[in-house]
Amino acid sequence: MIASFKDLCLDAADPRETGAFWARVLDGDLVDLGDGDTRVDPRAARSGAESIWVNRVPEPRTVKTRVHLDLRLAEADPAALLAAGARLVREPDAEIGWWVLADPDGNLFCAFPPREGARPGPFELIVTSAHQAAQAAWWAEVTGGKVDAGDASAAASVVGAAGFPWDHWVFDPVPEHKTVKNRMHWDVDLTDPEPTALIRAGATLLREPDDAVRWWVLADPEGNEFCAFAPRPTP
């Protein structure tokens, strides 16, 4: 294991509006970070890895969301999500059995009908990928997980990833390659003081820590940006 899953980050034109939406949806507390950014801390979270940091960016969302959460509904339809400010993009049909919605910033996410014994709220993180099996294998190696994969055309999942707070981390096949910065990304906590092992494994270093940030910004083999944090000092 090189790193463990830390949390999610979401880019937004208006972090307060977008953060307030996700706080309502996730029954969470909206934390004002004092610099224009916000953080959503779900009250029923099992760990800090379920927090979402909402960061202000100048650029608007322009392409399909490549990283998103899937939510399990508590009710039979997403009326509560629509009342909170979501926009309906697609109804369930013969092809898909769930609703596709968008948050106030236009970020897409999926809402699934209730299931007996299933906890309402986020239950999987979806990453669309041109090479889903290779991506899942890479992240499984990084986080000490294992790959659950079907045939070459099917999605591949990482199970048992260190720190991962939801049921499934799914890499879904898509024909198109990544072209712009992801609006949602995840952070990791390193096991070593520097990301040398990550880079040797195939990550690309995009930015070193500096006066503005205390973490490394990297990209995985398919170009998905993520941030890596050095281990916290022990008391």
PDB file of C-alpha atoms in Angstrom:
ATOM      1  CA  MET A   1       0.000   0.000   0.000  1.00  0.00           C
ATOM      2  CA  ILE A   2       1.337   3.400  -1.045  1.00  0.00           C
ATOM      3  CA  ALA A   3      -1.564   5.605   0.023  1.00  0.00           C
ATOM      4  CA  SER A   4      -5.050   5.586   1.538  1.00  0.00           C
ATOM      5  CA  PHE A   5      -8.209   7.334   0.382  1.00  0.00           C
ATOM      6  CA  LYS A   6      -8.624  10.653   2.254  1.00  0.00           C
ATOM      7  CA  ASP A   7     -11.681  12.582   0.979  1.00  0.00           C
ATOM      8  CA  LEU A   8     -13.353  14.146  -2.061  1.00  0.00           C
ATOM      9  CA  CYS A   9     -12.957  17.598  -3.583  1.00  0.00           C
ATOM     10  CA  LEU A  10     -15.448  19.311  -5.876  1.00  0.00           C
ATOM     11  CA  ASP A  11     -14.748  22.358  -8.042  1.00  0.00           C
ATOM     12  CA  ALA A  12     -17.521  24.958  -8.246  1.00  0.00           C
ATOM     13  CA  ALA A  13     -18.128  28.487  -9.455  1.00  0.00           C
ATOM     14  CA  ASP A  14     -19.972  29.181  -6.186  1.00  0.00           C
ATOM     15  CA  PRO A  15     -18.724  26.945  -3.342  1.00  0.00           C
ATOM     16  CA  ARG A  16     -21.329  28.265  -0.912  1.00  0.00           C
ATOM     17  CA  GLU A  17     -24.282  27.469  -3.169  1.00  0.00           C
ATOM     18  CA  THR A  18     -22.909  24.111  -4.278  1.00  0.00           C
ATOM     19  CA  GLY A  19     -21.759  23.223  -0.767  1.00  0.00           C
ATOM     20  CA  ALA A  20     -25.151  24.141   0.699  1.00  0.00           C
ATOM     21  CA  PHE A  21     -26.842  21.840  -1.820  1.00  0.00           C
ATOM     22  CA  TRP A  22     -24.642  18.882  -0.921  1.00  0.00           C
ATOM     23  CA  ALA A  23     -25.043  19.600   2.783  1.00  0.00           C
ATOM     24  CA  ARG A  24     -28.823  19.349   2.356  1.00  0.00           C
ATOM     25  CA  VAL A  25     -28.565  16.203   0.234  1.00  0.00           C
ATOM     26  CA  LEU A  26     -26.115  14.456   2.587  1.00  0.00           C
ATOM     27  CA  ASP A  27     -27.659  15.773   5.828  1.00  0.00           C
ATOM     28  CA  GLY A  28     -24.362  17.428   6.592  1.00  0.00           C
ATOM     29  CA  ASP A  29     -22.875  20.533   8.152  1.00  0.00           C
ATOM     30  CA  LEU A  30     -21.620  23.227   5.808  1.00  0.00           C
ATOM     31  CA  VAL A  31     -18.291  24.596   7.044  1.00  0.00           C
ATOM     32  CA  ASP A  32     -17.158  28.009   5.817  1.00  0.00           C
ATOM     33  CA  LEU A  33     -13.386  27.762   5.373  1.00  0.00           C
ATOM     34  CA  GLY A  34     -12.924  31.536   5.393  1.00  0.00           C
ATOM     35  CA  ASP A  35     -11.277  31.768   1.985  1.00  0.00           C
ATOM     36  CA  GLY A  36     -14.322  31.413  -0.260  1.00  0.00           C
ATOM     37  CA  ASP A  37     -14.275  27.614  -0.119  1.00  0.00           C
ATOM     38  CA  THR A  38     -16.546  25.347   1.911  1.00  0.00           C
ATOM     39  CA  ARG A  39     -16.603  21.790   3.245  1.00  0.00           C
ATOM     40  CA  VAL A  40     -19.516  19.401   3.700  1.00  0.00           C
ATOM     41  CA  ASP A  41     -19.278  17.073   6.708  1.00  0.00           C
ATOM     42  CA  PRO A  42     -22.097  14.472   6.635  1.00  0.00           C
ATOM     43  CA  ARG A  43     -23.451  14.021  10.161  1.00  0.00           C
ATOM     44  CA  ALA A  44     -23.801  10.246   9.803  1.00  0.00           C
ATOM     45  CA  ALA A  45     -20.345   9.799   8.247  1.00  0.00           C
ATOM     46  CA  ARG A  46     -18.422   6.726   9.296  1.00  0.00           C
ATOM     47  CA  SER A  47     -15.113   8.534   8.726  1.00  0.00           C
ATOM     48  CA  GLY A  48     -13.667  11.863   7.610  1.00  0.00           C
ATOM     49  CA  ALA A  49     -13.204  10.339   4.166  1.00  0.00           C
ATOM     50  CA  GLU A  50     -16.887  11.104   3.486  1.00  0.00           C
ATOM     51  CA  SER A  51     -16.269  14.867   3.685  1.00  0.00           C
ATOM     52  CA  ILE A  52     -16.428  16.899   0.471  1.00  0.00           C
ATOM     53  CA  TRP A  53     -14.255  20.003   0.070  1.00  0.00           C
ATOM     54  CA  VAL A  54     -15.902  22.474  -2.344  1.00  0.00           C
ATOM     55  CA  ASN A  55     -13.309  24.692  -4.012  1.00  0.00           C
ATOM     56  CA  ARG A  56     -13.853  27.849  -6.032  1.00  0.00           C
ATOM     57  CA  VAL A  57     -12.547  27.776  -9.614  1.00  0.00           C
ATOM     58  CA  PRO A  58     -12.875  30.438 -12.340  1.00  0.00           C
ATOM     59  CA  GLU A  59     -13.584  28.041 -15.205  1.00  0.00           C
ATOM     60  CA  PRO A  60     -17.125  26.727 -15.818  1.00  0.00           C
ATOM     61  CA  ARG A  61     -17.987  23.067 -16.267  1.00  0.00           C
ATOM     62  CA  THR A  62     -17.813  22.330 -19.999  1.00  0.00           C
ATOM     63  CA  VAL A  63     -17.849  18.560 -20.511  1.00  0.00           C
ATOM     64  CA  LYS A  64     -19.488  15.431 -19.113  1.00  0.00           C
ATOM     65  CA  THR A  65     -18.692  14.677 -15.479  1.00  0.00           C
ATOM     66  CA  ARG A  66     -16.056  11.911 -15.333  1.00  0.00           C
ATOM     67  CA  VAL A  67     -16.077  11.407 -11.552  1.00  0.00           C
ATOM     68  CA  HIS A  68     -19.323  11.331  -9.570  1.00  0.00           C
ATOM     69  CA  LEU A  69     -21.113   9.834  -6.588  1.00  0.00           C
ATOM     70  CA  ASP A  70     -24.053   7.454  -6.820  1.00  0.00           C
ATOM     71  CA  LEU A  71     -26.684   7.927  -4.118  1.00  0.00           C
ATOM     72  CA  ARG A  72     -29.179   5.424  -2.688  1.00  0.00           C
ATOM     73  CA  LEU A  73     -32.538   7.114  -2.118  1.00  0.00           C
ATOM     74  CA  ALA A  74     -34.522   6.834   1.098  1.00  0.00           C
ATOM     75  CA  GLU A  75     -37.806   7.330  -0.793  1.00  0.00           C
ATOM     76  CA  ALA A  76     -39.218   5.918  -4.008  1.00  0.00           C
ATOM     77  CA  ASP A  77     -38.258   8.918  -6.129  1.00  0.00           C
ATOM     78  CA  PRO A  78     -35.786  11.827  -6.019  1.00  0.00           C
ATOM     79  CA  ALA A  79     -38.381  14.468  -5.065  1.00  0.00           C
ATOM     80  CA  ALA A  80     -36.330  15.504  -2.008  1.00  0.00           C
ATOM     81  CA  LEU A  81     -33.234  15.995  -4.181  1.00  0.00           C
ATOM     82  CA  LEU A  82     -35.190  18.123  -6.646  1.00  0.00           C
ATOM     83  CA  ALA A  83     -36.598  20.185  -3.787  1.00  0.00           C
ATOM     84  CA  ALA A  84     -33.025  20.711  -2.517  1.00  0.00           C
ATOM     85  CA  GLY A  85     -32.029  22.203  -5.878  1.00  0.00           C
ATOM     86  CA  ALA A  86     -31.070  19.290  -8.123  1.00  0.00           C
ATOM     87  CA  ARG A  87     -32.007  19.314 -11.810  1.00  0.00           C
ATOM     88  CA  LEU A  88     -33.453  16.218 -13.454  1.00  0.00           C
ATOM     89  CA  VAL A  89     -31.385  15.149 -16.476  1.00  0.00           C
ATOM     90  CA  ARG A  90     -32.763  11.671 -17.220  1.00  0.00           C
ATOM     91  CA  GLU A  91     -35.542   9.453 -15.893  1.00  0.00           C
ATOM     92  CA  PRO A  92     -35.170   5.676 -15.461  1.00  0.00           C
ATOM     93  CA  ASP A  93     -36.031   3.798 -18.649  1.00  0.00           C
ATOM     94  CA  ALA A  94     -35.527   0.445 -20.324  1.00  0.00           C
ATOM     95  CA  GLU A  95     -31.755   1.048 -20.472  1.00  0.00           C
ATOM     96  CA  ILE A  96     -31.044   2.398 -16.972  1.00  0.00           C
ATOM     97  CA  GLY A  97     -32.869   1.852 -13.691  1.00  0.00           C
ATOM     98  CA  TRP A  98     -31.879   5.093 -11.962  1.00  0.00           C
ATOM     99  CA  TRP A  99     -32.252   8.868 -12.204  1.00  0.00           C
ATOM    100  CA  VAL A 100     -29.484  11.103 -13.555  1.00  0.00           C
ATOM    101  CA  LEU A 101     -29.460  14.533 -11.929  1.00  0.00           C
ATOM    102  CA  ALA A 102     -27.234  17.609 -11.774  1.00  0.00           C
ATOM    103  CA  ASP A 103     -26.246  19.779  -8.815  1.00  0.00           C
ATOM    104  CA  PRO A 104     -26.449  23.616  -9.016  1.00  0.00           C
ATOM    105  CA  ASP A 105     -23.021  23.767 -10.693  1.00  0.00           C
ATOM    106  CA  GLY A 106     -24.085  21.256 -13.344  1.00  0.00           C
ATOM    107  CA  ASN A 107     -22.160  18.277 -11.952  1.00  0.00           C
ATOM    108  CA  LEU A 108     -23.985  15.062 -12.794  1.00  0.00           C
ATOM    109  CA  PHE A 109     -24.738  12.337 -10.267  1.00  0.00           C
ATOM    110  CA  CYS A 110     -27.020   9.298 -10.128  1.00  0.00           C
ATOM    111  CA  ALA A 111     -29.820   8.434  -7.706  1.00  0.00           C
ATOM    112  CA  PHE A 112     -30.895   4.805  -7.233  1.00  0.00           C
ATOM    113  CA  PRO A 113     -34.197   3.507  -5.805  1.00  0.00           C
ATOM    114  CA  PRO A 114     -34.225   2.306  -2.189  1.00  0.00           C
ATOM    115  CA  ARG A 115     -33.057  -1.233  -1.464  1.00  0.00           C
ATOM    116  CA  GLU A 116     -33.950  -3.236   1.615  1.00  0.00           C
ATOM    117  CA  GLY A 117     -31.057  -3.233   4.072  1.00  0.00           C
ATOM    118  CA  ALA A 118     -29.133  -0.577   2.118  1.00  0.00           C
ATOM    119  CA  ARG A 119     -28.140   2.655   3.814  1.00  0.00           C
ATOM    120  CA  PRO A 120     -29.507   5.793   2.080  1.00  0.00           C
ATOM    121  CA  GLY A 121     -26.879   8.207   0.782  1.00  0.00           C
ATOM    122  CA  PRO A 122     -23.653   7.741  -1.213  1.00  0.00           C
ATOM    123  CA  PHE A 123     -22.754   4.117  -1.827  1.00  0.00           C
ATOM    124  CA  GLU A 124     -20.283   4.207  -4.723  1.00  0.00           C
ATOM    125  CA  LEU A 125     -17.788   6.478  -6.444  1.00  0.00           C
ATOM    126  CA  ILE A 126     -17.829   6.260 -10.244  1.00  0.00           C
ATOM    127  CA  VAL A 127     -14.854   7.100 -12.462  1.00  0.00           C
ATOM    128  CA  THR A 128     -15.369   6.844 -16.219  1.00  0.00           C
ATOM    129  CA  SER A 129     -12.335   5.436 -17.961  1.00  0.00           C
ATOM    130  CA  ALA A 130     -11.100   4.488 -21.405  1.00  0.00           C
ATOM    131  CA  HIS A 131      -9.108   1.622 -19.856  1.00  0.00           C
ATOM    132  CA  GLN A 132     -11.179   0.659 -16.838  1.00  0.00           C
ATOM    133  CA  ALA A 133      -9.430  -2.604 -15.923  1.00  0.00           C
ATOM    134  CA  ALA A 134      -5.971  -1.006 -15.987  1.00  0.00           C
ATOM    135  CA  GLN A 135      -7.192   1.961 -13.961  1.00  0.00           C
ATOM    136  CA  ALA A 136      -8.796  -0.237 -11.325  1.00  0.00           C
ATOM    137  CA  ALA A 137      -5.652  -2.364 -11.116  1.00  0.00           C
ATOM    138  CA  TRP A 138      -3.482   0.719 -10.658  1.00  0.00           C
ATOM    139  CA  TRP A 139      -5.583   2.171  -7.861  1.00  0.00           C
ATOM    140  CA  ALA A 140      -5.926  -1.227  -6.204  1.00  0.00           C
ATOM    141  CA  GLU A 141      -2.137  -1.501  -6.081  1.00  0.00           C
ATOM    142  CA  VAL A 142      -1.785   2.044  -4.719  1.00  0.00           C
ATOM    143  CA  THR A 143      -4.395   1.607  -1.970  1.00  0.00           C
ATOM    144  CA  GLY A 144      -3.860  -2.051  -1.072  1.00  0.00           C
ATOM    145  CA  GLY A 145      -7.184  -3.163  -2.552  1.00  0.00           C
ATOM    146  CA  LYS A 146      -8.204  -5.854  -4.990  1.00  0.00           C
ATOM    147  CA  VAL A 147      -9.865  -5.712  -8.403  1.00  0.00           C
ATOM    148  CA  ASP A 148     -13.314  -7.121  -9.074  1.00  0.00           C
ATOM    149  CA  ALA A 149     -13.636  -7.162 -12.856  1.00  0.00           C
ATOM    150  CA  GLY A 150     -15.888  -8.808 -15.414  1.00  0.00           C
ATOM    151  CA  ASP A 151     -15.171  -9.171 -19.118  1.00  0.00           C
ATOM    152  CA  ALA A 152     -13.153  -6.624 -21.074  1.00  0.00           C
ATOM    153  CA  SER A 153     -16.222  -4.475 -21.840  1.00  0.00           C
ATOM    154  CA  ALA A 154     -17.546  -4.365 -18.256  1.00  0.00           C
ATOM    155  CA  ALA A 155     -16.852  -2.038 -15.363  1.00  0.00           C
ATOM    156  CA  ALA A 156     -14.019  -2.856 -12.971  1.00  0.00           C
ATOM    157  CA  SER A 157     -14.207  -2.155  -9.240  1.00  0.00           C
ATOM    158  CA  VAL A 158     -11.650  -1.727  -6.488  1.00  0.00           C
ATOM    159  CA  VAL A 159     -12.610  -3.456  -3.247  1.00  0.00           C
ATOM    160  CA  GLY A 160     -10.863  -3.177   0.105  1.00  0.00           C
ATOM    161  CA  ALA A 161      -9.066   0.089  -0.690  1.00  0.00           C
ATOM    162  CA  ALA A 162      -7.506   1.618   2.431  1.00  0.00           C
ATOM    163  CA  GLY A 163      -9.666   4.422   3.790  1.00  0.00           C
ATOM    164  CA  PHE A 164     -12.378   4.114   1.137  1.00  0.00           C
ATOM    165  CA  PRO A 165     -15.690   4.870   2.898  1.00  0.00           C
ATOM    166  CA  TRP A 166     -18.330   3.572   0.473  1.00  0.00           C
ATOM    167  CA  ASP A 167     -19.354   0.183  -0.870  1.00  0.00           C
ATOM    168  CA  HIS A 168     -17.896   0.390  -4.378  1.00  0.00           C
ATOM    169  CA  TRP A 169     -15.159   2.276  -6.247  1.00  0.00           C
ATOM    170  CA  VAL A 170     -16.147   1.681  -9.855  1.00  0.00           C
ATOM    171  CA  PHE A 171     -14.258   2.372 -13.078  1.00  0.00           C
ATOM    172  CA  ASP A 172     -16.832   2.504 -15.880  1.00  0.00           C
ATOM    173  CA  PRO A 173     -15.837   2.076 -19.541  1.00  0.00           C
ATOM    174  CA  VAL A 174     -16.369   5.002 -21.911  1.00  0.00           C
ATOM    175  CA  PRO A 175     -15.000   5.469 -25.447  1.00  0.00           C
ATOM    176  CA  GLU A 176     -13.806   9.045 -24.964  1.00  0.00           C
ATOM    177  CA  HIS A 177     -10.540  10.015 -23.311  1.00  0.00           C
ATOM    178  CA  LYS A 178     -10.185  12.707 -20.645  1.00  0.00           C
ATOM    179  CA  THR A 179      -9.644  16.161 -22.151  1.00  0.00           C
ATOM    180  CA  VAL A 180     -10.041  18.739 -19.347  1.00  0.00           C
ATOM    181  CA  LYS A 181      -9.486  18.926 -15.599  1.00  0.00           C
ATOM    182  CA  ASN A 182     -11.957  16.858 -13.575  1.00  0.00           C
ATOM    183  CA  ARG A 183     -14.488  18.843 -11.536  1.00  0.00           C
ATOM    184  CA  MET A 184     -14.391  16.179  -8.820  1.00  0.00           C
ATOM    185  CA  HIS A 185     -11.256  14.456  -7.543  1.00  0.00           C
ATOM    186  CA  TRP A 186     -10.134  12.485  -4.519  1.00  0.00           C
ATOM    187  CA  ASP A 187      -7.256  13.085  -2.119  1.00  0.00           C
ATOM    188  CA  VAL A 188      -4.971  10.465  -0.626  1.00  0.00           C
ATOM    189  CA  ASP A 189      -2.829  10.218   2.505  1.00  0.00           C
ATOM    190  CA  LEU A 190       0.666   8.939   1.763  1.00  0.00           C
ATOM    191  CA  THR A 191       2.354   6.257   3.830  1.00  0.00           C
ATOM    192  CA  ASP A 192       5.767   7.864   3.128  1.00  0.00           C
ATOM    193  CA  PRO A 193       6.787  11.516   3.594  1.00  0.00           C
ATOM    194  CA  GLU A 194       6.989  12.072  -0.182  1.00  0.00           C
ATOM    195  CA  PRO A 195       5.142  10.657  -3.247  1.00  0.00           C
ATOM    196  CA  THR A 196       8.227   8.938  -4.691  1.00  0.00           C
ATOM    197  CA  ALA A 197       6.579   5.509  -4.684  1.00  0.00           C
ATOM    198  CA  LEU A 198       3.485   6.891  -6.412  1.00  0.00           C
ATOM    199  CA  ILE A 199       5.583   8.415  -9.171  1.00  0.00           C
ATOM    200  CA  ARG A 200       7.544   5.191  -9.599  1.00  0.00           C
ATOM    201  CA  ALA A 201       4.221   3.358  -9.882  1.00  0.00           C
ATOM    202  CA  GLY A 202       3.171   5.581 -12.784  1.00  0.00           C
ATOM    203  CA  ALA A 203       1.708   8.807 -11.353  1.00  0.00           C
ATOM    204  CA  THR A 204       2.651  12.126 -12.960  1.00  0.00           C
ATOM    205  CA  LEU A 205       3.733  15.009 -10.725  1.00  0.00           C
ATOM    206  CA  LEU A 206       1.815  18.179 -11.627  1.00  0.00           C
ATOM    207  CA  ARG A 207       2.705  20.483  -8.733  1.00  0.00           C
ATOM    208  CA  GLU A 208       5.024  20.470  -5.740  1.00  0.00           C
ATOM    209  CA  PRO A 209       4.060  21.907  -2.339  1.00  0.00           C
ATOM    210  CA  ASP A 210       4.720  25.652  -2.174  1.00  0.00           C
ATOM    211  CA  ASP A 211       3.649  28.767  -0.271  1.00  0.00           C
ATOM    212  CA  ALA A 212       0.054  28.282  -1.438  1.00  0.00           C
ATOM    213  CA  VAL A 213      -0.442  24.522  -0.932  1.00  0.00           C
ATOM    214  CA  ARG A 214       1.153  21.973   1.402  1.00  0.00           C
ATOM    215  CA  TRP A 215       0.409  18.916  -0.739  1.00  0.00           C
ATOM    216  CA  TRP A 216       1.442  17.394  -4.041  1.00  0.00           C
ATOM    217  CA  VAL A 217      -0.860  17.475  -7.067  1.00  0.00           C
ATOM    218  CA  LEU A 218      -0.489  14.400  -9.262  1.00  0.00           C
ATOM    219  CA  ALA A 219      -2.315  12.573 -12.038  1.00  0.00           C
ATOM    220  CA  ASP A 220      -2.961   8.855 -12.376  1.00  0.00           C
ATOM    221  CA  PRO A 221      -2.088   6.957 -15.599  1.00  0.00           C
ATOM    222  CA  GLU A 222      -5.283   8.164 -17.296  1.00  0.00           C
ATOM    223  CA  GLY A 223      -4.774  11.787 -16.277  1.00  0.00           C
ATOM    224  CA  ASN A 224      -7.189  11.998 -13.343  1.00  0.00           C
ATOM    225  CA  GLU A 225      -5.880  14.648 -10.971  1.00  0.00           C
ATOM    226  CA  PHE A 226      -5.555  13.867  -7.273  1.00  0.00           C
ATOM    227  CA  CYS A 227      -3.806  15.414  -4.263  1.00  0.00           C
ATOM    228  CA  ALA A 228      -1.394  13.562  -1.994  1.00  0.00           C
ATOM    229  CA  PHE A 229      -0.761  14.548   1.619  1.00  0.00           C
ATOM    230  CA  ALA A 230       2.276  13.652   3.719  1.00  0.00           C
ATOM    231  CA  PRO A 231       1.614  11.635   6.897  1.00  0.00           C
ATOM    232  CA  ARG A 232       0.479  13.757   9.820  1.00  0.00           C
ATOM    233  CA  PRO A 233       3.125  14.166  12.542  1.00  0.00           C
ATOM    234  CA  THR A 234       2.547  11.925  15.543  1.00  0.00           C
ATOM    235  CA  PRO A 235       2.274  13.682  18.927  1.00  0.00           C
TER     236      PRO A 235
END
